[in-house]
Short mmCIF file of C-alpha atoms in Angstrom, two decimals:
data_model
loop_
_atom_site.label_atom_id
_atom_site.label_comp_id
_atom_site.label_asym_id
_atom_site.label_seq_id
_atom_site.Cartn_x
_atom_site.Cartn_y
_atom_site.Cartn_z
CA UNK A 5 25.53 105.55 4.72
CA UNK A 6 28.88 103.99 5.05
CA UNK A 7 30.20 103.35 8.89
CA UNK A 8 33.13 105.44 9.72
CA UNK A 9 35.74 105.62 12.57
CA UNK A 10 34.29 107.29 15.68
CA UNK A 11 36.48 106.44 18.75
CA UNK A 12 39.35 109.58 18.67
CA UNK A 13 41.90 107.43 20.37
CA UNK A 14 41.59 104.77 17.26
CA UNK A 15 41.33 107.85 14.73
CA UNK A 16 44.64 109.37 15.61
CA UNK A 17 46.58 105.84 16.10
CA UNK A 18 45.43 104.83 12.69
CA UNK A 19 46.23 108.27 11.23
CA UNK A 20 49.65 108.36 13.17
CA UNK A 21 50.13 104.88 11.96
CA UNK A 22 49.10 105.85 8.42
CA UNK A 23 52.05 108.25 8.28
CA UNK A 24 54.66 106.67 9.74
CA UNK A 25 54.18 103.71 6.90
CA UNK A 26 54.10 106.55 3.84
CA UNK A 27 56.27 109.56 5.36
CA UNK A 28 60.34 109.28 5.13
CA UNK A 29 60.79 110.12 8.53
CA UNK A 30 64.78 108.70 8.42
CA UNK A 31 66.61 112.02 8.51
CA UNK A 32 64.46 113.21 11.51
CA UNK A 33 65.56 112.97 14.99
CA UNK A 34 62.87 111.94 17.72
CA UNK A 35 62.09 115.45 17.99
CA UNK A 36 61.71 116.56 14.69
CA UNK A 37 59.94 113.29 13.75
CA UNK A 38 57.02 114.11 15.98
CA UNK A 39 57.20 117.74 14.97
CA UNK A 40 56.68 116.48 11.21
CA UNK A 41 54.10 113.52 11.92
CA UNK A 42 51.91 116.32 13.48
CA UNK A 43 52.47 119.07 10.12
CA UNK A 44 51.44 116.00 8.06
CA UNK A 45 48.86 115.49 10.18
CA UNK A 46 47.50 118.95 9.77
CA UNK A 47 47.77 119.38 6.10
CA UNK A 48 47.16 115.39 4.50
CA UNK A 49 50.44 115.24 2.55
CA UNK A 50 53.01 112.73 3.56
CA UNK A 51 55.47 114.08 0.82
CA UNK A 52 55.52 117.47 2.71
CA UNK A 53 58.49 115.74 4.88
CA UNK A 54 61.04 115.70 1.56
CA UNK A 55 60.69 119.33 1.47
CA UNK A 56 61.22 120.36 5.20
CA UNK A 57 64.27 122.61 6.06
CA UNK A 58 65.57 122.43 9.46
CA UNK A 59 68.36 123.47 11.75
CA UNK A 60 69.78 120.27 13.73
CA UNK A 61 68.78 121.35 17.32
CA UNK A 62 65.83 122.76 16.63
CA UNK A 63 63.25 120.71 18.11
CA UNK A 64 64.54 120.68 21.53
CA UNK A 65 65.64 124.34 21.10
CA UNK A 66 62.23 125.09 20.92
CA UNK A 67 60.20 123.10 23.20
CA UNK A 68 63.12 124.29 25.84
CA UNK A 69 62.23 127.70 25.06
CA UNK A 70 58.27 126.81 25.35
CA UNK A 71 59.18 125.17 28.80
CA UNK A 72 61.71 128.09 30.24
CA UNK A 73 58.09 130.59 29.33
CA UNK A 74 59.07 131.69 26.13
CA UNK A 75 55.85 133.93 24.20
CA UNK A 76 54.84 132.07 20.97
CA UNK A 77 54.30 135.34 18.03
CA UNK A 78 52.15 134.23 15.77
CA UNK A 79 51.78 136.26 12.32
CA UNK A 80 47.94 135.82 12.08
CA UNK A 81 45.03 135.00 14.85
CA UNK A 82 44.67 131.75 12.63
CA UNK A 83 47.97 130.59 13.76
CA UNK A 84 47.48 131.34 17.65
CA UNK A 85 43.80 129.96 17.60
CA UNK A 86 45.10 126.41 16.53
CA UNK A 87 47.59 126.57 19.27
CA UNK A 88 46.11 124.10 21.92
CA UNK A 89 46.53 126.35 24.82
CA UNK A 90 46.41 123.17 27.49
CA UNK A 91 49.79 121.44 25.70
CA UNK A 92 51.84 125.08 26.86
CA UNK A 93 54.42 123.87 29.23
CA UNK A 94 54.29 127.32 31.13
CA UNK A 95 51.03 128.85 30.25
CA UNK A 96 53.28 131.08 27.57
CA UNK A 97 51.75 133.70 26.48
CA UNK A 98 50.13 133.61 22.41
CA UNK A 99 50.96 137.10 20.87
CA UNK A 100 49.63 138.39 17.62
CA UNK A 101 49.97 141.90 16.97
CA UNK A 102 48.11 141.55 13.13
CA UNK A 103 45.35 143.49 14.46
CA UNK A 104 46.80 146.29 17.05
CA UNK A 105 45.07 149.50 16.44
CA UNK A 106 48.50 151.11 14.93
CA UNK A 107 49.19 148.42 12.87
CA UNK A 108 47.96 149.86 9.63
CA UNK A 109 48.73 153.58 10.05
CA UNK A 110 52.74 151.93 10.69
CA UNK A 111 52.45 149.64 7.67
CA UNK A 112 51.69 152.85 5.48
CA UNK A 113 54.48 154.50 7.55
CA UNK A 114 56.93 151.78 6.57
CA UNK A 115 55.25 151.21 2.76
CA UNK A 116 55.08 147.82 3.76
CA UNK A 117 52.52 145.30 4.22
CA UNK A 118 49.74 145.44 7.06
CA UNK A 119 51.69 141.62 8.09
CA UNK A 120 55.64 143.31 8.43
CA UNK A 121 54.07 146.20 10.60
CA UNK A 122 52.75 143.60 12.63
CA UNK A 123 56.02 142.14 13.10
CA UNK A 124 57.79 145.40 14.20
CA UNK A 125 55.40 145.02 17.05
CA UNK A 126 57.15 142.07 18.37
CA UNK A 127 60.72 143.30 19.18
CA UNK A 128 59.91 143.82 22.96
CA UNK A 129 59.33 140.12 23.32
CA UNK A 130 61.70 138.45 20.29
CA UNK A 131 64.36 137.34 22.45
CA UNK A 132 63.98 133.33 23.31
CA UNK A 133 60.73 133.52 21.56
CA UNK A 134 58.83 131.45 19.57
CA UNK A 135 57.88 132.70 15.96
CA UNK A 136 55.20 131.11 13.61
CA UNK A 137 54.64 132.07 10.46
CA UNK A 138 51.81 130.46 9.22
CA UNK A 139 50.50 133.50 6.59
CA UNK A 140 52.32 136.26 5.76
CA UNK A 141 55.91 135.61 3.09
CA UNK A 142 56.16 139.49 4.02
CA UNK A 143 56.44 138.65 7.89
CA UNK A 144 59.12 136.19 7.58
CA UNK A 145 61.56 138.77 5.99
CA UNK A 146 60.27 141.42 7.78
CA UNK A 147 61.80 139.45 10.79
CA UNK A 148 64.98 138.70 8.86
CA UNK A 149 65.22 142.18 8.33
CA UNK A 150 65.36 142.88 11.57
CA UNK A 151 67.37 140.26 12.53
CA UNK A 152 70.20 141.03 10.11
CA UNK A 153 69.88 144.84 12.03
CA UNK A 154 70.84 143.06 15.02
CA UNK A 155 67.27 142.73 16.76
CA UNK A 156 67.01 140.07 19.74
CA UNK A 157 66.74 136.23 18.44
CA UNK A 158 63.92 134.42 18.94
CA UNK A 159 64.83 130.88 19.82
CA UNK A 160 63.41 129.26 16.72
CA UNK A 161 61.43 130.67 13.53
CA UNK A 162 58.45 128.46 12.50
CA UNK A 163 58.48 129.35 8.95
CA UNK A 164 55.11 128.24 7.33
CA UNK A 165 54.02 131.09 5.43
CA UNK A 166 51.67 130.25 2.05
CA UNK A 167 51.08 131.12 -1.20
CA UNK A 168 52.34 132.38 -4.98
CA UNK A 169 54.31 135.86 -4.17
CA UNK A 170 57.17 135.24 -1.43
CA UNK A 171 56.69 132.66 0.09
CA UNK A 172 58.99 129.91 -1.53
CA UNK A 173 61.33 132.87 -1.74
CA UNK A 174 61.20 133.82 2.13
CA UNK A 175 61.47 130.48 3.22
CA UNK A 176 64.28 129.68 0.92
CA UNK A 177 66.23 133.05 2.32
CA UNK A 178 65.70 131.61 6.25
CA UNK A 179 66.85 128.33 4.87
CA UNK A 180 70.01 129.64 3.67
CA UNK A 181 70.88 131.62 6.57
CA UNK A 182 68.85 131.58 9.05
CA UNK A 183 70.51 134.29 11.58
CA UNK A 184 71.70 131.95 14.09
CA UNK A 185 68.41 130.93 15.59
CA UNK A 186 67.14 127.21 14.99
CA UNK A 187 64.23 126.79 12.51
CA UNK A 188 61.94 124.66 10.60
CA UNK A 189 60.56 125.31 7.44
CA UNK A 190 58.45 123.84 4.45
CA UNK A 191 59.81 124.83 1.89
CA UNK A 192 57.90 125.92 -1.39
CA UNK A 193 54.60 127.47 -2.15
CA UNK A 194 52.89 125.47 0.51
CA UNK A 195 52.35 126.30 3.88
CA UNK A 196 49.87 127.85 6.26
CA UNK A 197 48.23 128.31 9.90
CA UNK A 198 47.23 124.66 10.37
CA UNK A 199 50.53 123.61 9.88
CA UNK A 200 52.29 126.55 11.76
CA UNK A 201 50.13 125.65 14.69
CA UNK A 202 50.34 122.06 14.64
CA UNK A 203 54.52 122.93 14.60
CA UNK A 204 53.83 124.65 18.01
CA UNK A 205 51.58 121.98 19.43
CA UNK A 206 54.46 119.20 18.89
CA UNK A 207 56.97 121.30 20.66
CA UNK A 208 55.05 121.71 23.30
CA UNK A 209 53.58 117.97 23.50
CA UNK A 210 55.10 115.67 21.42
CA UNK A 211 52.64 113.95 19.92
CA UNK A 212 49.01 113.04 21.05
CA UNK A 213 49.57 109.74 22.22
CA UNK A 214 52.98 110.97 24.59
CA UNK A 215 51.17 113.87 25.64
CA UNK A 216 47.99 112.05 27.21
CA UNK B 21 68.55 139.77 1.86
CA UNK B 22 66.82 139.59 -1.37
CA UNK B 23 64.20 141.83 -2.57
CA UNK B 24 60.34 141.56 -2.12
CA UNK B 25 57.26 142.89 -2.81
CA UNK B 26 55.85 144.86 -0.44
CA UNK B 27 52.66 146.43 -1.75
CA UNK B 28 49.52 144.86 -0.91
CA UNK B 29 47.82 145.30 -4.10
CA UNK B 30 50.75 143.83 -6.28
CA UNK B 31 50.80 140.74 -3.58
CA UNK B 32 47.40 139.92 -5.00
CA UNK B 33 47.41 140.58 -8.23
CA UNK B 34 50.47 139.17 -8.77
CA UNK B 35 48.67 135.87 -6.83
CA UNK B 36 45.58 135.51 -8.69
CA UNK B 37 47.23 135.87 -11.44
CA UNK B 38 49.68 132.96 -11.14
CA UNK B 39 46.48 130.97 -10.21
CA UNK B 40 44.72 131.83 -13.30
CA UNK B 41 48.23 130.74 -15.35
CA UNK B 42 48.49 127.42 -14.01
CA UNK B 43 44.67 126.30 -12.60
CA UNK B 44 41.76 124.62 -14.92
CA UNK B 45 39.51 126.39 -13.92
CA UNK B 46 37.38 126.32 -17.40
CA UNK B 47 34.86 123.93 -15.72
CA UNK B 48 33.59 126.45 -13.30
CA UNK B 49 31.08 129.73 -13.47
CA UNK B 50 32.61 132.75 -12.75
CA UNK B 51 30.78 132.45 -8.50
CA UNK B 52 32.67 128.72 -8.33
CA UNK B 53 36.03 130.33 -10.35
CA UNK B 54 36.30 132.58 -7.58
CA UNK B 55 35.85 130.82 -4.71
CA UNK B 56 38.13 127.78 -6.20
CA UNK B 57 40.96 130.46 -6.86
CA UNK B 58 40.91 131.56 -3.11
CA UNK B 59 41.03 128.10 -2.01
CA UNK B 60 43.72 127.94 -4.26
CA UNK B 61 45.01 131.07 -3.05
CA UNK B 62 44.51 129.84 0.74
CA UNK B 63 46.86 126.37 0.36
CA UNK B 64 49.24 127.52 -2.48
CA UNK B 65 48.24 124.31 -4.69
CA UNK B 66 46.79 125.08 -8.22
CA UNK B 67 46.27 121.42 -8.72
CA UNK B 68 43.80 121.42 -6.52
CA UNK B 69 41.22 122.46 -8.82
CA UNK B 70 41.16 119.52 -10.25
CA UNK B 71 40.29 117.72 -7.27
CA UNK B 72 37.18 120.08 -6.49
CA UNK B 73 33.25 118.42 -6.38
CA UNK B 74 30.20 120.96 -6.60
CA UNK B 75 26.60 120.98 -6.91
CA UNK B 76 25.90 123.21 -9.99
CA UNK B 77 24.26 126.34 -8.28
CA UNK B 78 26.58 126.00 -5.37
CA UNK B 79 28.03 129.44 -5.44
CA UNK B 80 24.64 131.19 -6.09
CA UNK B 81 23.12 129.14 -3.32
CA UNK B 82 25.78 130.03 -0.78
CA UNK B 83 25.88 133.47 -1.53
CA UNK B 84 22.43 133.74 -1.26
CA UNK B 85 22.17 132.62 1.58
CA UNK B 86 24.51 134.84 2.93
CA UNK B 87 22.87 137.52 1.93
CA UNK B 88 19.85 136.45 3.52
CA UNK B 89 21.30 136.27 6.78
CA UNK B 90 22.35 132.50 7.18
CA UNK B 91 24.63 131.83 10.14
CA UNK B 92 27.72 130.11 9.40
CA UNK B 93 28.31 127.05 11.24
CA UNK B 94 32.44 125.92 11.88
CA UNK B 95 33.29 122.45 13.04
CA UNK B 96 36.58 124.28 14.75
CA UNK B 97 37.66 127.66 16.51
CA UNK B 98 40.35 128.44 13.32
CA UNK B 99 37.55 128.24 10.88
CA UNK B 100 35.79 130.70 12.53
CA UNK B 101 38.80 132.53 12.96
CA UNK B 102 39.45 132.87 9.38
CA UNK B 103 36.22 134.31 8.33
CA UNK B 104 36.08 137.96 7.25
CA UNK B 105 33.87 139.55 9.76
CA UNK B 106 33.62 143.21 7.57
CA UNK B 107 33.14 141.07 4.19
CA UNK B 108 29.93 139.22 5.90
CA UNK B 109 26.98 140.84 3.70
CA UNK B 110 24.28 140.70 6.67
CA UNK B 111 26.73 140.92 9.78
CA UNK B 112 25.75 137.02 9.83
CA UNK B 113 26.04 135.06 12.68
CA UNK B 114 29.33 132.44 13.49
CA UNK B 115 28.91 129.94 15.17
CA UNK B 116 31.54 127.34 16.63
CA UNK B 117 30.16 124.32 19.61
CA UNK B 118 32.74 122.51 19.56
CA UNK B 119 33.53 124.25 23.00
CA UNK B 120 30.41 124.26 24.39
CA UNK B 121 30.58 122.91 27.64
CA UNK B 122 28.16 120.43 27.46
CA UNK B 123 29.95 119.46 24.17
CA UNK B 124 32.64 116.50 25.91
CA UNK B 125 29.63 114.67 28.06
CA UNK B 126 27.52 114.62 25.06
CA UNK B 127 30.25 113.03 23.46
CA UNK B 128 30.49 110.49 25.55
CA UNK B 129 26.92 109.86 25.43
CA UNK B 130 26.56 109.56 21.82
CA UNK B 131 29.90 107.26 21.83
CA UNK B 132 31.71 109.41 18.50
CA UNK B 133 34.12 112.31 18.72
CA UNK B 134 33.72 115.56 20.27
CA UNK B 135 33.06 117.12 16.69
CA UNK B 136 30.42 115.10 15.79
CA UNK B 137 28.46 115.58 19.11
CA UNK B 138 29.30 119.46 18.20
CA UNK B 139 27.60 118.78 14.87
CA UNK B 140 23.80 118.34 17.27
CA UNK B 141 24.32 121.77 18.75
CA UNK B 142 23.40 123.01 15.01
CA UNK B 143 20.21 121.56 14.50
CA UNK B 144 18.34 124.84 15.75
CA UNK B 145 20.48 126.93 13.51
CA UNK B 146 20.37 124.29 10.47
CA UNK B 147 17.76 125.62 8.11
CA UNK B 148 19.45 127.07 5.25
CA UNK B 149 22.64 127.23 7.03
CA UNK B 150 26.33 127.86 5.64
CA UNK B 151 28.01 125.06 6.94
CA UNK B 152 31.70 125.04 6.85
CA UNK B 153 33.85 122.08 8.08
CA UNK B 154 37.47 122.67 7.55
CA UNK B 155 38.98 119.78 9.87
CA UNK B 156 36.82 116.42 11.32
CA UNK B 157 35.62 113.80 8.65
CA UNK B 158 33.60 112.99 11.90
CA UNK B 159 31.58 116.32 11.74
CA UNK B 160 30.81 115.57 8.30
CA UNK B 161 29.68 112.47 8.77
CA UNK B 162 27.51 113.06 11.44
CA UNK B 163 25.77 116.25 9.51
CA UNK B 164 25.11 113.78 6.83
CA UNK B 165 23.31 110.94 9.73
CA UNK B 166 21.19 113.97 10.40
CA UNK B 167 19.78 114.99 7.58
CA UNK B 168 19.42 111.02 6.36
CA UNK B 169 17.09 111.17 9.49
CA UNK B 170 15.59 114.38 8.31
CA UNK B 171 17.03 117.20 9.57
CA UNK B 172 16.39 120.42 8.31
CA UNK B 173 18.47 121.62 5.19
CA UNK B 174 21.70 123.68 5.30
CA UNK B 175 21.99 125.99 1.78
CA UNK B 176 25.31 124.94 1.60
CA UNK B 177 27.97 122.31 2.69
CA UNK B 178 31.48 123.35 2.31
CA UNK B 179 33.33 120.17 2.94
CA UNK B 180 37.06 120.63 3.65
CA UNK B 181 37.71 117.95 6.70
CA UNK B 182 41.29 116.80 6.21
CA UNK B 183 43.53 114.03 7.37
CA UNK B 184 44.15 110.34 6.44
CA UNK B 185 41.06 109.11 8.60
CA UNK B 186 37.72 109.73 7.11
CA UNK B 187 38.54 112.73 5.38
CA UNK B 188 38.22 110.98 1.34
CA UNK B 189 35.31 108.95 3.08
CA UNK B 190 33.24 111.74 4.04
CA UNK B 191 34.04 113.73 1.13
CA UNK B 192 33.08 111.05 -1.21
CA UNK B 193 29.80 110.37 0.75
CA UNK B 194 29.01 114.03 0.37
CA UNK B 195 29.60 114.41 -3.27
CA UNK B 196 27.76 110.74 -3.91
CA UNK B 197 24.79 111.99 -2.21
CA UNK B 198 24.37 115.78 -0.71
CA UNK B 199 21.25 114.93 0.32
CA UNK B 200 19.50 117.81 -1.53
CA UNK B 201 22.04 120.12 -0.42
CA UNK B 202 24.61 122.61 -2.15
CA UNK B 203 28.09 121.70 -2.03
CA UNK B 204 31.76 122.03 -2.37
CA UNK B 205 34.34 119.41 -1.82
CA UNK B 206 37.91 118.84 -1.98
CA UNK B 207 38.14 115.54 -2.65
CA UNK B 208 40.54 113.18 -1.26
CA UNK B 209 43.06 114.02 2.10
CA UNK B 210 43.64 117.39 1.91
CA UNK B 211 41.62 119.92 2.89
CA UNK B 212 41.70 122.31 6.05
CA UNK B 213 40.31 125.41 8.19
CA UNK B 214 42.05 127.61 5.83
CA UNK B 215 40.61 126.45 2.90
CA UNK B 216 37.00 125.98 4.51
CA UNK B 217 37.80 129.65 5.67
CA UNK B 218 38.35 130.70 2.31
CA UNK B 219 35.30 128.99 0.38
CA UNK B 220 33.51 131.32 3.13
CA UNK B 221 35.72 134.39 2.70
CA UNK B 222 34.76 133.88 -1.38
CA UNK B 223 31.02 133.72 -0.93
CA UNK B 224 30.91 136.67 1.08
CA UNK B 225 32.75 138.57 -1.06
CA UNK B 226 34.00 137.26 -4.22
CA UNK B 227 37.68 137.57 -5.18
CA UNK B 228 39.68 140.74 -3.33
CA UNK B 229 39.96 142.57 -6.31
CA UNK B 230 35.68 142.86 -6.63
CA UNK B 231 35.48 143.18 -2.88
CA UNK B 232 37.07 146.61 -2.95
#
């Protein structure tokens, strides 16, 4: 069989290195850079950086959150189980509310899907939060839904949902306005919990070789 | 805010239909069309399909084995985490090591990445195994070093590791030589715990829309 890389600390320098030579990285500020190394990271695709949509503070608007406590809602346990727990500044709490028992009884309630129930759940701890959407098209408006009813503001929206019915179309509505909070987006059909995890892990460590 | 949809139901069909539109999927039985269209479904790429590798009875063989009671074995906690518990046919087993405790020393001792020392925490469980790795080219690798050295035979390798290290490598070992084993590959960078979820998700239960 052919040898392969085993050492981790040589597997992520070469990877990091392999997407700093192919990624344009230009329009990125330290921050965000790290923020999008890591997405790339998660998902393969260097071009992913052309289509990200961002506000300008919003790296250190949410990595200030994530070190002032700030709860990280997460639209799906997929999201919240790629969240490396250790990199949490303040031990923040990881909230997904997908699978509360009421959760589907209120999505029939609100003819909506099991995902925007979900997201009604989080209004007690919106304000300052964290949000990442790493699923659901129907979470992300569900939240700017609420938001344009004058619910709390998280302090940034993660917006990395995935897929052929709403997605493109929910990210491009945050893009356009996203409510006064900061955000980062991909725009487009792709997306998904790898990436919407990996968004959380840079704001709260950078990237590997800073944090440790 | 614009209008969405909001019904379940449509959400899918309105999916796996845009898949169908825009996918080749003419090369695959109607097991593999299915499980390609929710890996499809999982990353929001139809081009994908083009990039898939598989062993001819690979859907038969992992659904099978299902059915028979094969654990599934995950190379990370969000592949786990993705798997449909209720759509399991035999309330299978899932099994994750990378956190075993002993995992990190062993690591050390076998000089490669915490993954791939994961990987030797299968062997008991190996035997007609559905093995899932949805993020280290390491974990790949190392299954393959196994079963060159005679390990016992998985029913199925569903080989999704992802990133810019290893990743194509492994992949392109696997579909060169799957050492008697079933298989699906994506081939090249991408990949992912979503998608390795998915492949999972589809042998279980098929597409949604059979499920129920």
């Amino acid at each position: 069989m052919r040898p392969y890389e085993k050492v981790p600390s040589a597997i992520y320098a070469q990877s990091f290195a392999t997407v700093r030579s192919e990624a344009n990285l230009a329009r990125f500020d330290d921050g965000l850079q790290s923020l999008v190394i890591r997405l790339i990271h998660a998902c393969g695709m260097v071009e992913i950086a052309d289509r990200i949509a961002f506000s300008g503070g919003a790296y250190e608007a949410g990595a200030n959150a994530l070190r002032a406590g700030a709860p990280v809602l997460c639209d799906c346990e997929m999201v919240a189980s790629g969240i490396i727990r250790r990199y949490l500044p303040a031990n923040n709490d990881v909230i997904c509310t997908l699978n509360n028992a009421e959760t589907p009884d209120h999505a029939k309630a609100i003819e909506n899907t099991r995902s925007a129930a979900a997201v009604d759940a989080w209004l007690p701890h919106l304000e300052g939060a964290v949000v990442a959407i790493g699923n659901a098209p129907t979470a992300l408006f569900r939240l700017l839904e609420h938001l344009d009813a004058g619910a709390p503001k998280p302090a940034i929206i993660l917006g990395f949902p995935v897929g052929f019915v709403g997605a493109a179309e929910s990210k491009a509505e945050l893009a356009a306005n996203a409510r006064g909070c900061d955000f980062v987006a991909l725009r487009g059909r792709r997306g998904g919990s790898a990436i919407a995890s990996a968004a959380v892990n840079a704001l709260s460590a950078g990237l590997p070789e800073i944090a440790k």
